[in-house]
Tab-separated table of C-alpha atoms in Angstrom:
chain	number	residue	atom	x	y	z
A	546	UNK	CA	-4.758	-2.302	-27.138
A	547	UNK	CA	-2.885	0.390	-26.796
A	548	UNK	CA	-2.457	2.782	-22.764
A	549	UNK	CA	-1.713	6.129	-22.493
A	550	UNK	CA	0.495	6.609	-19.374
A	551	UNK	CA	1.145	10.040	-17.789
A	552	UNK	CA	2.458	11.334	-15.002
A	553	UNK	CA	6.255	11.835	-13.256
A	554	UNK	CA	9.448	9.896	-13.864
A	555	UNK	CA	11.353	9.377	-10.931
A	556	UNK	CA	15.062	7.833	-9.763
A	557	UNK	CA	13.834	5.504	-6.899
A	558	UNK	CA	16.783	5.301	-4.480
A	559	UNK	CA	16.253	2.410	-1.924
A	560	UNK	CA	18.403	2.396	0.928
A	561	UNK	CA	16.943	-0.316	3.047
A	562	UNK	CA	16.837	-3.281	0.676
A	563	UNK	CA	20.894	-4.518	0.215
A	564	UNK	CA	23.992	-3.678	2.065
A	565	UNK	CA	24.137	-1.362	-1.295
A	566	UNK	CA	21.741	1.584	-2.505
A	567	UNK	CA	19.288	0.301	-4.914
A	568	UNK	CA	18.253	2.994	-8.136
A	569	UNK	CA	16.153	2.068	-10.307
A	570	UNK	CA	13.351	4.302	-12.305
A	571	UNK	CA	10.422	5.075	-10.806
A	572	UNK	CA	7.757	7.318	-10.634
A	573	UNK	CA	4.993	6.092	-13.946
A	574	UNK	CA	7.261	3.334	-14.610
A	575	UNK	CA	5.714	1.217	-12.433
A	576	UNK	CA	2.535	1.126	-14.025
A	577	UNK	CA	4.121	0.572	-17.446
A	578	UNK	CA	6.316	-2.330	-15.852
A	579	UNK	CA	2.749	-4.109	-15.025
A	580	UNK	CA	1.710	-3.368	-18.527
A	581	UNK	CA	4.458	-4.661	-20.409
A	582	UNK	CA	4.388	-7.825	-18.377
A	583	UNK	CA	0.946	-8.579	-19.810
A	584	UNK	CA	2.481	-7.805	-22.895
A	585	UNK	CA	-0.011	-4.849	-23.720
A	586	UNK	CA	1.883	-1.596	-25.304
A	587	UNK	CA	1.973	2.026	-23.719
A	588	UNK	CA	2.927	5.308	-24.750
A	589	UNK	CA	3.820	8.120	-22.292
A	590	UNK	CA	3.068	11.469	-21.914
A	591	UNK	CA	5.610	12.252	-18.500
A	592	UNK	CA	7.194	15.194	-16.795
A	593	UNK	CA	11.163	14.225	-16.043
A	594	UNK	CA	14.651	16.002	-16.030
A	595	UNK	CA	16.010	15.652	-19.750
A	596	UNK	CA	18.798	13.229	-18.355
A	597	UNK	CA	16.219	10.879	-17.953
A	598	UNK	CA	15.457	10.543	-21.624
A	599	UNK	CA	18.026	8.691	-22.526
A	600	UNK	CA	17.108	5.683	-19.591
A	601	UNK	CA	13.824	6.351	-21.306
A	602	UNK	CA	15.167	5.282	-24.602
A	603	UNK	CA	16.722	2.431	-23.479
A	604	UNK	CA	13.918	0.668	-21.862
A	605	UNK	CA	11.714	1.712	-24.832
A	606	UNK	CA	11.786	-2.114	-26.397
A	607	UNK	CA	11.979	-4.108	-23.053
A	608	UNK	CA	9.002	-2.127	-22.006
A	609	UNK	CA	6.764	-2.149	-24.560
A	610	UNK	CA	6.786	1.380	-24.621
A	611	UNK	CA	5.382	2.774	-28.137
A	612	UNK	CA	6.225	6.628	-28.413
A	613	UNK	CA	7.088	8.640	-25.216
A	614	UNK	CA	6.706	12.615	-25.213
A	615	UNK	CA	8.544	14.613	-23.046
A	616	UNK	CA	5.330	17.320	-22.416
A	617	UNK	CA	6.882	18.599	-19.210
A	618	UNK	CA	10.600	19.363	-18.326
A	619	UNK	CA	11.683	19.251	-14.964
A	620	UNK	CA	14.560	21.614	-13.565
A	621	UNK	CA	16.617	22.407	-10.145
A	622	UNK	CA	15.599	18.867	-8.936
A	623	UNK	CA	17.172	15.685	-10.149
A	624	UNK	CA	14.100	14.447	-9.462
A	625	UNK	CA	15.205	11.527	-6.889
A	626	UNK	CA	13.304	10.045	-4.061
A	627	UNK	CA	16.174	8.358	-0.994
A	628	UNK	CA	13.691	5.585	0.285
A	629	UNK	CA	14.533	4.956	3.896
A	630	UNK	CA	11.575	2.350	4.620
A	631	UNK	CA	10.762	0.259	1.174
A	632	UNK	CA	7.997	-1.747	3.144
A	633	UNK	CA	4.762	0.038	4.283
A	634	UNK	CA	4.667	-1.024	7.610
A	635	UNK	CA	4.362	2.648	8.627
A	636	UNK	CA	4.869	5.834	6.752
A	637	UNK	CA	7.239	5.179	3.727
A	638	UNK	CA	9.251	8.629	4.811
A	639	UNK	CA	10.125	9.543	1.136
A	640	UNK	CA	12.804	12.100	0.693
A	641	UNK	CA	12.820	14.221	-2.404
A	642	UNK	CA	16.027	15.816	-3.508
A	643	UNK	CA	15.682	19.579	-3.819
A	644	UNK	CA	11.965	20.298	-3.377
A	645	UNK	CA	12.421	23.450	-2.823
A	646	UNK	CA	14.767	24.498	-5.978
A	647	UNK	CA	12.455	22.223	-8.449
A	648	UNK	CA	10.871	24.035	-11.814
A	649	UNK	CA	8.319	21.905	-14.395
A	650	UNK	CA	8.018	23.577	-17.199
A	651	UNK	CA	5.019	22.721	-19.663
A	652	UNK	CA	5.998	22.170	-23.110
A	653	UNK	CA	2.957	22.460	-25.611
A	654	UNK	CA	4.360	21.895	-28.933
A	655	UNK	CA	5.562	18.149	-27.680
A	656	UNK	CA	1.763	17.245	-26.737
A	657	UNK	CA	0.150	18.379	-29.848
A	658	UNK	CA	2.158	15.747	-31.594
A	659	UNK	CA	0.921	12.887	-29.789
A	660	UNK	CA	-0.334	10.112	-31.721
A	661	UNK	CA	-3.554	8.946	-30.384
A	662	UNK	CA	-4.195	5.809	-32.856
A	663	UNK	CA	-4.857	2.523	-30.940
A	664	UNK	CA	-4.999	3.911	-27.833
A	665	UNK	CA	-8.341	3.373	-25.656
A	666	UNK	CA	-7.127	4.200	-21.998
A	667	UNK	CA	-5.422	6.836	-20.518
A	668	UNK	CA	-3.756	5.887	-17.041
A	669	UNK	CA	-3.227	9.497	-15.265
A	670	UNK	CA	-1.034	10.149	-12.293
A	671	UNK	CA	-1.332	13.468	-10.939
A	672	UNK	CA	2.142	15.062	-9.679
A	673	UNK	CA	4.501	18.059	-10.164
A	674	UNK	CA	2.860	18.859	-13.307
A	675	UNK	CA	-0.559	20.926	-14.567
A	676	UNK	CA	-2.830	18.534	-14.720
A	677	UNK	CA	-5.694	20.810	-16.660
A	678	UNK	CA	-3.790	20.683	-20.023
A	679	UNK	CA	-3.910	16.873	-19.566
A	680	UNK	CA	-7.525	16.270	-18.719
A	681	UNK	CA	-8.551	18.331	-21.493
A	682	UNK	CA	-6.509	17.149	-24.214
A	683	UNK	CA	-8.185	13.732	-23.304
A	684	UNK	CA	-11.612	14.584	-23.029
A	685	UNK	CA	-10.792	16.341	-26.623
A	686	UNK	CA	-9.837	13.162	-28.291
A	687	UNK	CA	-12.895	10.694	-26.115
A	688	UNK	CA	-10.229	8.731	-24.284
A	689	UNK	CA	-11.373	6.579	-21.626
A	690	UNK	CA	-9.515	8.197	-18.267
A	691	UNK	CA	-8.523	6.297	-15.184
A	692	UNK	CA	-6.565	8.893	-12.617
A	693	UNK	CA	-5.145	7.608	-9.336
A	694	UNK	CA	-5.661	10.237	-7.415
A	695	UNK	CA	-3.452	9.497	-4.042
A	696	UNK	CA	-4.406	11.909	-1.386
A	697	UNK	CA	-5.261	15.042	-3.895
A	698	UNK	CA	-7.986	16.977	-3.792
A	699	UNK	CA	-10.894	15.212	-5.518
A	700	UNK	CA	-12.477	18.920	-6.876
A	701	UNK	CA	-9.735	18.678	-9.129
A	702	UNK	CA	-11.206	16.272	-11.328
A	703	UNK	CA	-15.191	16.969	-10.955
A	704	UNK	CA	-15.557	18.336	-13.763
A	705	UNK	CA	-14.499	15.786	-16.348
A	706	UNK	CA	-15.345	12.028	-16.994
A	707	UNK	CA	-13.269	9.461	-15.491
A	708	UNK	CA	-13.888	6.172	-16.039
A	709	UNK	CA	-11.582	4.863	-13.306
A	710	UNK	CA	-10.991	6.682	-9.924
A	711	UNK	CA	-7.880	4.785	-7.683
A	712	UNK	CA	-7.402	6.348	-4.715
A	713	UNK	CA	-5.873	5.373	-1.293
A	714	UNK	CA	-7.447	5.905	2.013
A	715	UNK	CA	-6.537	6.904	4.765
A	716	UNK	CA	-9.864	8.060	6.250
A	717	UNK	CA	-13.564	6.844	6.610
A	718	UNK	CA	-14.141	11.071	5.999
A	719	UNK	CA	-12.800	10.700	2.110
A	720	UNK	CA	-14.668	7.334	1.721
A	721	UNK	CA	-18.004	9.098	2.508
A	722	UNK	CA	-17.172	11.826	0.056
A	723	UNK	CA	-16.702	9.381	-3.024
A	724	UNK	CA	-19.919	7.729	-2.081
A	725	UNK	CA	-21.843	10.630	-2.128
A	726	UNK	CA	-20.229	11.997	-5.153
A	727	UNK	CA	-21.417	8.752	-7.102
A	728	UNK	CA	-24.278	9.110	-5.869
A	729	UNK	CA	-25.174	12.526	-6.929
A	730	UNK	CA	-23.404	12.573	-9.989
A	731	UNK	CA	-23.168	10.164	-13.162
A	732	UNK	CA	-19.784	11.508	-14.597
A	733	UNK	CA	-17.553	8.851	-12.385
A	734	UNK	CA	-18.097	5.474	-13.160
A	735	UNK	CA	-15.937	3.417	-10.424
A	736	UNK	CA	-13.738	3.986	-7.698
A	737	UNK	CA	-11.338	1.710	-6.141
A	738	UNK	CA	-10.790	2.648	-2.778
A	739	UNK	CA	-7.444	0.900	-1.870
A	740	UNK	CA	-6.794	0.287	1.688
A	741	UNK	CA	-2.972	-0.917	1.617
A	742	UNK	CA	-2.976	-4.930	3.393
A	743	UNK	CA	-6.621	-5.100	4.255
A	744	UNK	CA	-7.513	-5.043	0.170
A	745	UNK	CA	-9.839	-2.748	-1.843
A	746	UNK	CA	-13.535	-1.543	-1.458
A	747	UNK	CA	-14.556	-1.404	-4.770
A	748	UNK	CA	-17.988	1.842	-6.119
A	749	UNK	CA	-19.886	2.027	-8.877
A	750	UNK	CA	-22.287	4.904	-10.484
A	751	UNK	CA	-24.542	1.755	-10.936
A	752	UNK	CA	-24.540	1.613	-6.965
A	753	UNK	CA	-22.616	-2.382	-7.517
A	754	UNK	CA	-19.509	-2.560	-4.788
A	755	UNK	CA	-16.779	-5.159	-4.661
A	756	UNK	CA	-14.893	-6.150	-1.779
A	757	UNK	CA	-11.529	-7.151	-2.983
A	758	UNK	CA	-8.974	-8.999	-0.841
A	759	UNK	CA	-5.348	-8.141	-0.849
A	760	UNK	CA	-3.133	-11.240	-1.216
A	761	UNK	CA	-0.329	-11.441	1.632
A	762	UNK	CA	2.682	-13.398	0.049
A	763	UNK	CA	5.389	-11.442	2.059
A	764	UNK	CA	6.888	-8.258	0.218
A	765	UNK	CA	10.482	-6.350	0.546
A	766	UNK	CA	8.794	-3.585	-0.871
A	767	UNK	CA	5.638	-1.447	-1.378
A	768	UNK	CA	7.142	1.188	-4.227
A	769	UNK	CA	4.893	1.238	-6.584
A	770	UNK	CA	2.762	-1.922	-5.920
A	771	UNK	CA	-0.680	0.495	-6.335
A	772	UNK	CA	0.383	1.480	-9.738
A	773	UNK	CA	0.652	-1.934	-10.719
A	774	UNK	CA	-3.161	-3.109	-9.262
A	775	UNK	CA	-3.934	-0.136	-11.416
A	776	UNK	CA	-1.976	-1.367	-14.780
A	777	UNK	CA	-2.953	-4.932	-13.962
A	778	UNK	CA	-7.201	-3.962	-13.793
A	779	UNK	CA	-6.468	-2.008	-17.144
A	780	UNK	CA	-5.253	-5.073	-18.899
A	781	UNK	CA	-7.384	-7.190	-17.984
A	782	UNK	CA	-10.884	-5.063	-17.721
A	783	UNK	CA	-9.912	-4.316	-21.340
A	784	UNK	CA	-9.694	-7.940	-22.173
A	785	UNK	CA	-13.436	-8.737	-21.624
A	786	UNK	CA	-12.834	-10.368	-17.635
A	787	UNK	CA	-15.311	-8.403	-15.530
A	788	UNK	CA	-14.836	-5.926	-12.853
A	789	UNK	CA	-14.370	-8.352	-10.004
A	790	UNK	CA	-12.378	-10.783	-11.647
A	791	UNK	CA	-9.804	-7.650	-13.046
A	792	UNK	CA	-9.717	-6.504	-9.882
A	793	UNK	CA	-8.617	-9.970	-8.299
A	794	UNK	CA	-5.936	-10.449	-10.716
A	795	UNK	CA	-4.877	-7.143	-10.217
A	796	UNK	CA	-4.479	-7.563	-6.678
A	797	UNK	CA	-2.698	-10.407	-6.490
A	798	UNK	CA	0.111	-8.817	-9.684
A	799	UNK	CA	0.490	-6.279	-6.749
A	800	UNK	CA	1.401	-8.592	-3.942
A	801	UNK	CA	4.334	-10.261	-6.686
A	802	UNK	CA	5.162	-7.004	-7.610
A	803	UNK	CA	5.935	-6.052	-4.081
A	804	UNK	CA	8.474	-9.328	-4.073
A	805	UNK	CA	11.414	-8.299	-6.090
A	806	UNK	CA	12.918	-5.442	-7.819
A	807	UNK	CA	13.810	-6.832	-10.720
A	808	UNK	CA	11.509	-6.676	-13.611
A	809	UNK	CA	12.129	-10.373	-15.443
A	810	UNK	CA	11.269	-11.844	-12.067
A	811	UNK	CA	8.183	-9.987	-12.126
A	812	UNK	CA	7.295	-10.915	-15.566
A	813	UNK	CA	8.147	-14.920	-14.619
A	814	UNK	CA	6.061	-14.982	-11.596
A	815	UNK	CA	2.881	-13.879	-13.128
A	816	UNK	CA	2.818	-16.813	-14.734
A	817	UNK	CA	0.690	-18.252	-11.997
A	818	UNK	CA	-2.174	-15.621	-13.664
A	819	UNK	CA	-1.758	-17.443	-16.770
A	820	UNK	CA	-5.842	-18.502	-17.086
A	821	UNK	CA	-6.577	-17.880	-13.705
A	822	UNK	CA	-8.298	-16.144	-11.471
A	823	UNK	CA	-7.391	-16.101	-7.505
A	824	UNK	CA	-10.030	-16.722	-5.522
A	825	UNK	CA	-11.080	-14.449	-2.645
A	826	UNK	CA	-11.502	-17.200	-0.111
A	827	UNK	CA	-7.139	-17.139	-0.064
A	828	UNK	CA	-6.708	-13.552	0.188
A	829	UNK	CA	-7.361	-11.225	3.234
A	830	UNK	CA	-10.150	-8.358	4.004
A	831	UNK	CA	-9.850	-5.954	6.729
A	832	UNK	CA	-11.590	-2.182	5.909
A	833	UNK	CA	-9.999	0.396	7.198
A	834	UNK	CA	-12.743	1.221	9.466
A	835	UNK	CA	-13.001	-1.923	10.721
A	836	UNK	CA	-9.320	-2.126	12.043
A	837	UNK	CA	-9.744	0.531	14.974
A	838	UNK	CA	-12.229	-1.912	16.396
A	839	UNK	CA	-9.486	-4.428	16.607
A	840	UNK	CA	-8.139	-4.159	20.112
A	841	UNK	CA	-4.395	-5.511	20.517
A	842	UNK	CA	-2.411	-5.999	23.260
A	843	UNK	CA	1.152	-5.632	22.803
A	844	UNK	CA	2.790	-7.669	25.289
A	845	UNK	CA	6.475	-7.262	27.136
A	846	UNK	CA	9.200	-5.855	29.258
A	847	UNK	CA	8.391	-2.575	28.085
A	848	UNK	CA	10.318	-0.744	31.170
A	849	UNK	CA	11.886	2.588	31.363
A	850	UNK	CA	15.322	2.356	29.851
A	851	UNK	CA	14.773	-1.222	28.021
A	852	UNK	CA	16.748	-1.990	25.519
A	853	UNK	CA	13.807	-3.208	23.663
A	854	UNK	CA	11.937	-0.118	23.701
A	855	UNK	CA	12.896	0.062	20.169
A	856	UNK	CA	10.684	-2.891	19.047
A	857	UNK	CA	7.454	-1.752	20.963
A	858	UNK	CA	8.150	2.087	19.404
A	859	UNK	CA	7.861	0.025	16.008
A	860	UNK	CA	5.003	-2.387	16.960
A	861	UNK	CA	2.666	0.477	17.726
A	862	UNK	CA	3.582	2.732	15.148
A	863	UNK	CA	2.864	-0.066	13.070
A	864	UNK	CA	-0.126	-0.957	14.495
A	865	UNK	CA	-1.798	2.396	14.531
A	866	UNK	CA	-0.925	3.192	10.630
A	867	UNK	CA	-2.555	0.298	9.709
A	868	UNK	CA	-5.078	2.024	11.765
A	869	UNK	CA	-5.511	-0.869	14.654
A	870	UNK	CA	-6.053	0.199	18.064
A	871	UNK	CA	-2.656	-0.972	20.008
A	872	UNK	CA	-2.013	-0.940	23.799
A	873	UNK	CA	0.867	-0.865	24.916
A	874	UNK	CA	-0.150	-1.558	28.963
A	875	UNK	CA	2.940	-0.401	30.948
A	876	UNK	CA	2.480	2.787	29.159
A	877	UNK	CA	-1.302	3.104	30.132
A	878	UNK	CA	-1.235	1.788	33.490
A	879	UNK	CA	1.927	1.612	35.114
A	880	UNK	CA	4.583	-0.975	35.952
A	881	UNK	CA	3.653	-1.395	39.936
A	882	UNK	CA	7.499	-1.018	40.507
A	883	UNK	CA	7.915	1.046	43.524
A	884	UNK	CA	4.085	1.008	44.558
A	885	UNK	CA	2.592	-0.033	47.374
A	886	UNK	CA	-0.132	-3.373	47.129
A	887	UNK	CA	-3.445	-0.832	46.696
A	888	UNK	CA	-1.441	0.891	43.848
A	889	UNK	CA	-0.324	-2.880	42.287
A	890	UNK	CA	-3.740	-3.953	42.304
A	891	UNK	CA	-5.058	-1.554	41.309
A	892	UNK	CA	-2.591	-1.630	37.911
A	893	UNK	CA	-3.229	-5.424	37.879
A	894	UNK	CA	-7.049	-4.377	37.894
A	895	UNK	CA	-6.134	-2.300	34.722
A	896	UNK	CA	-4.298	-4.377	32.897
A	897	UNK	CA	-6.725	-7.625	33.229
A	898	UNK	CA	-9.549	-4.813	31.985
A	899	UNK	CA	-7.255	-4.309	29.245
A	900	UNK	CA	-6.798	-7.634	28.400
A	901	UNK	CA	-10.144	-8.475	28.324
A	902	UNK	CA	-11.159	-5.991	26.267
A	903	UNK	CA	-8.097	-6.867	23.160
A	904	UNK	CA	-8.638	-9.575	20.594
A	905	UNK	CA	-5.192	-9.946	19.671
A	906	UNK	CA	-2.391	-10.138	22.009
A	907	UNK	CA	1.185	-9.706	20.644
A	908	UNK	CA	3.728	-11.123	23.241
A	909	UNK	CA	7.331	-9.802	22.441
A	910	UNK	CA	9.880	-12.972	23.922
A	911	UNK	CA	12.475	-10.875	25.646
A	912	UNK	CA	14.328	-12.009	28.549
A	913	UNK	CA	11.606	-14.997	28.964
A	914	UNK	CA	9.985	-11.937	31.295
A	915	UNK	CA	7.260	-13.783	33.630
A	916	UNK	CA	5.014	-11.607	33.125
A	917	UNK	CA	4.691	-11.749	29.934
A	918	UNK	CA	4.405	-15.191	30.210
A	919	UNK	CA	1.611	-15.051	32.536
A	920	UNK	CA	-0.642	-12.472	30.471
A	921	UNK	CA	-0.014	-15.260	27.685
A	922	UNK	CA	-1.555	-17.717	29.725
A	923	UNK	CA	-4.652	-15.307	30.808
A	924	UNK	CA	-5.216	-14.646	26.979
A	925	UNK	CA	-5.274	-18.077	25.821
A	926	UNK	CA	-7.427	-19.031	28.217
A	927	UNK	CA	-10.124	-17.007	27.415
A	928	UNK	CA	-9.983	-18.603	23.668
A	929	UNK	CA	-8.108	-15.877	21.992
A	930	UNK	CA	-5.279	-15.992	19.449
A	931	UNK	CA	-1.556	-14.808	20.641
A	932	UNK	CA	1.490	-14.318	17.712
A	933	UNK	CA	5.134	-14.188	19.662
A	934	UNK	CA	7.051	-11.655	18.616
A	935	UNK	CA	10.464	-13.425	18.346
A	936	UNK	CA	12.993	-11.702	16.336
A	937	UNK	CA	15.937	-13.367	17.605
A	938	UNK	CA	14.561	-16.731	17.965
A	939	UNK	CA	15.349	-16.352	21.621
A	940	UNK	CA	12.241	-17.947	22.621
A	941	UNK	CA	12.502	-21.687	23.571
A	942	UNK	CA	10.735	-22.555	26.188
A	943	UNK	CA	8.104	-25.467	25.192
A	944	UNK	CA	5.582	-24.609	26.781
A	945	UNK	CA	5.487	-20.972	25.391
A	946	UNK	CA	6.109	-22.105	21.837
A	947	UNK	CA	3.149	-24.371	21.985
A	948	UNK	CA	0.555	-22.077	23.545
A	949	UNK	CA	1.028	-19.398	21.180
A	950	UNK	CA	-0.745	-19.623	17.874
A	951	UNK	CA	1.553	-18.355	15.497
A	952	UNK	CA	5.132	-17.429	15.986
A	953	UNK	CA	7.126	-14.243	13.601
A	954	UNK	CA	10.375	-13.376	13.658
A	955	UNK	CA	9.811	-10.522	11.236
A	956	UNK	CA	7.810	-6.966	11.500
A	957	UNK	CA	6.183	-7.726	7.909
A	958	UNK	CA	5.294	-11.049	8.750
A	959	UNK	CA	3.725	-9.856	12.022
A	960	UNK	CA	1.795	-7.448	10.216
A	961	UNK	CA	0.032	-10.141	7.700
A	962	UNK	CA	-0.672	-12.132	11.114
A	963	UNK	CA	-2.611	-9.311	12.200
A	964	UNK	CA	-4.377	-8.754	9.330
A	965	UNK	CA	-5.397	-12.432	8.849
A	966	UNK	CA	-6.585	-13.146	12.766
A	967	UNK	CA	-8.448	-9.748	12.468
A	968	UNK	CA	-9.993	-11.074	9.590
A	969	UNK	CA	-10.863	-14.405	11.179
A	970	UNK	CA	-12.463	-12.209	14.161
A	971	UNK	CA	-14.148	-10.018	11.981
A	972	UNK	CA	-15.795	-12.940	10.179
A	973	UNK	CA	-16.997	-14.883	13.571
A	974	UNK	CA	-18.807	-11.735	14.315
A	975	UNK	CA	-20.744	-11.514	11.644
């Protein structure tokens, strides 16, 4: 077996990881990193700045990389991304160098020496470069075409046969559209619909869906992790495993992948694959349409001038990428200083409506603030579950620690708690 990769080469510059900048190649080298460490070659057809060839070269043996042909040259940009928030908690906030100044040249005589013996796949990225000449040098030669699509416009590609459609989504609006394209059409097979944390819903022509579960092991980073589901469902779907059981393994190569940067580590930790396939009952799924139903109450002295304001900012930023409805209830109702007792009760009305009406309460331990500590006692007492927010480990009051349900000290970690207890409510619904 033998995948065609194509797409953009990248310098991946993370600034968030180490007390030092992190490089390290990006761009289609992700997906041929998850390749390579399931030992299945790759050849590349990528667009890059002709400095890059020679990193190109280098890794050529480590990863598995067959022939590599340089059909599009990149100039004015270095082509470098400065990542400023590895982990998608919220909006990654890429930088590209030099946008503006950039050039991709297409260079024809390089792709009409491609070799297409042993390969069966093609693994497309769409980018910087013309995808036409691509597609159609494909469908000339009957290769099997997967595209990950990211937020591009899916008219693009309507035309032509793809057997594989990855795409991430970010509204209910695109979901619809895929649906009804399958429907009405029989030149798409499947589309993965990835939905970041809350796992993968999962259409075929044939009208079978999946529901895939992402698989929340902690992460430093999310650069790249798609590609790799991508790679990982390649390998595997083209070693006789079915869809669902491809897709599983592939999810859970992307929640490794998203632990280190360092490809040997990567390559060691898949072990765990080796003959088996995770099961969905340990991984967590929360559609994306389901999350704005999930109410959460966001706990704290959130007062004019705090010092903390910082950390609620975060929380529902966080919150409302993920697309979860947060509250934050100072904000909405008020924070009775200064008011007379009609106007206080009338806030406390508000916020007891509010609380009532969230699933989820996240209680940030600042200043051991009473009132905080009072809406945690109203929550739990109406059965439902509270994570404390406690990034300094400030928090040590007994009675506290033991009434919450589960205590973070990180903004990842309380992200996978919100994903798993909106999972567990999700569930007891149903």
């Amino acid at each position: 077996m033998k995948i065609l990769v194509i797409g953009d080469i990248f310098i991946d510059t993370h600034t968030d990881i180490s007390e030092k900048k992190v490089n390290r190649i990006g761009g289609i080298f992700h997906a041929i990193r998850g390749l390579s460490a399931f030992d299945v070659n790759s050849s590349l057809i990528y667009c890059a700045t002709e400095f890059m060839n020679e990193y190109i070269d280098k890794y050529k043996q480590q990863l598995n990389i067959v022939d590599a042909y340089h059909c599009f040259k990149r100039t004015g940009s270095p082509g470098i991304f400065i990542i400023d928030h590895s982990n998608e908690l919220h909006d990654n906030r890429y930088e590209y160098i030099l946008p503006e100044e950039e050039r991709v040249e297409f260079i024809p005589d390089s792709m009409t020496s491609i070799n297409f013996e042993e390969i069966t796949d093609a693994l497309v990225f769409p980018g910087t470069y013309d995808l036409e000449p691509v597609l159609h040098l494909l469908k000339t030669h009957n290769i099997k075409t997967h595209i990950d699509m990211q937020y591009e416009d899916l008219d693009n590609i309507s035309q032509y046969d793809i057997e594989t459609l990855f795409i991430s989504i970010s509204s209910t609006k695109i979901q619809k559209q895929i649906e009804n394209y399958l429907h009405k059409n029989n030149n798409w097979n499947t589309a993965v619909l990835k939905e970041n944390r809350g796992g993968s819903k999962v259409l075929t022509s044939s009208g079978e869906t999946y529901q895939i579960p992402s698989f929340l092991l902690g992460s430093i980073h999310s650069v790249g992790v798609g590609d790799v589901y991508n790679a990982t469902y390649l390998c595997h779907k083209n070693r006789d495993l079915n869809t669902e059981e491809s897709l599983l393994k592939a999810s859970y190569a992307a929640a490794l992948y998203s632990n280190t940067l360092h490809f040997e580590k990567f390559q060691e930790s898949l072990q765990v694959l080796d003959g088996y396939v995770p099961s969905k009952v340990n991984g967590v799924r929360v559609s994306y349409q389901d999350r704005e139903n999930i109410h959460i109450y966001v706990a704290g002295p959130d007062f004019n001038n705090s010092q903390y304001t910082v950390y609620f900012d975060k929380i529902i930023e966080i919150l409302h990428y993920h697309n979860f409805s947060g509250h934050l209830p100072i904000r909405e109702n008020g924070n009775g200083d200064g008011k007379n007792q009609t106007e206080q009760a009338d806030m406390y009305a508000k916020d007891l409506q509010l609380l009532d009406k969230c699933q989820i309460m996240i209680a940030c331990g600042f200043e051991n603030d009473a009132g905080t500590m009072a809406e945690i006692g109203y929550f739990k007492a109406n059965n439902k579950p509270v994570i404390l927010f406690d990034p300094k480990n400030e928090v040590t009051n007994m009675f506290i620690r033991h009434t919450v349900n589960k205590t973070v000290n990180s903004l990842d970690k309380l992200l996978e708690t919100v994903y798993r207890f909106s999972q567990e409510i999700l569930r007891a619904k149903v």
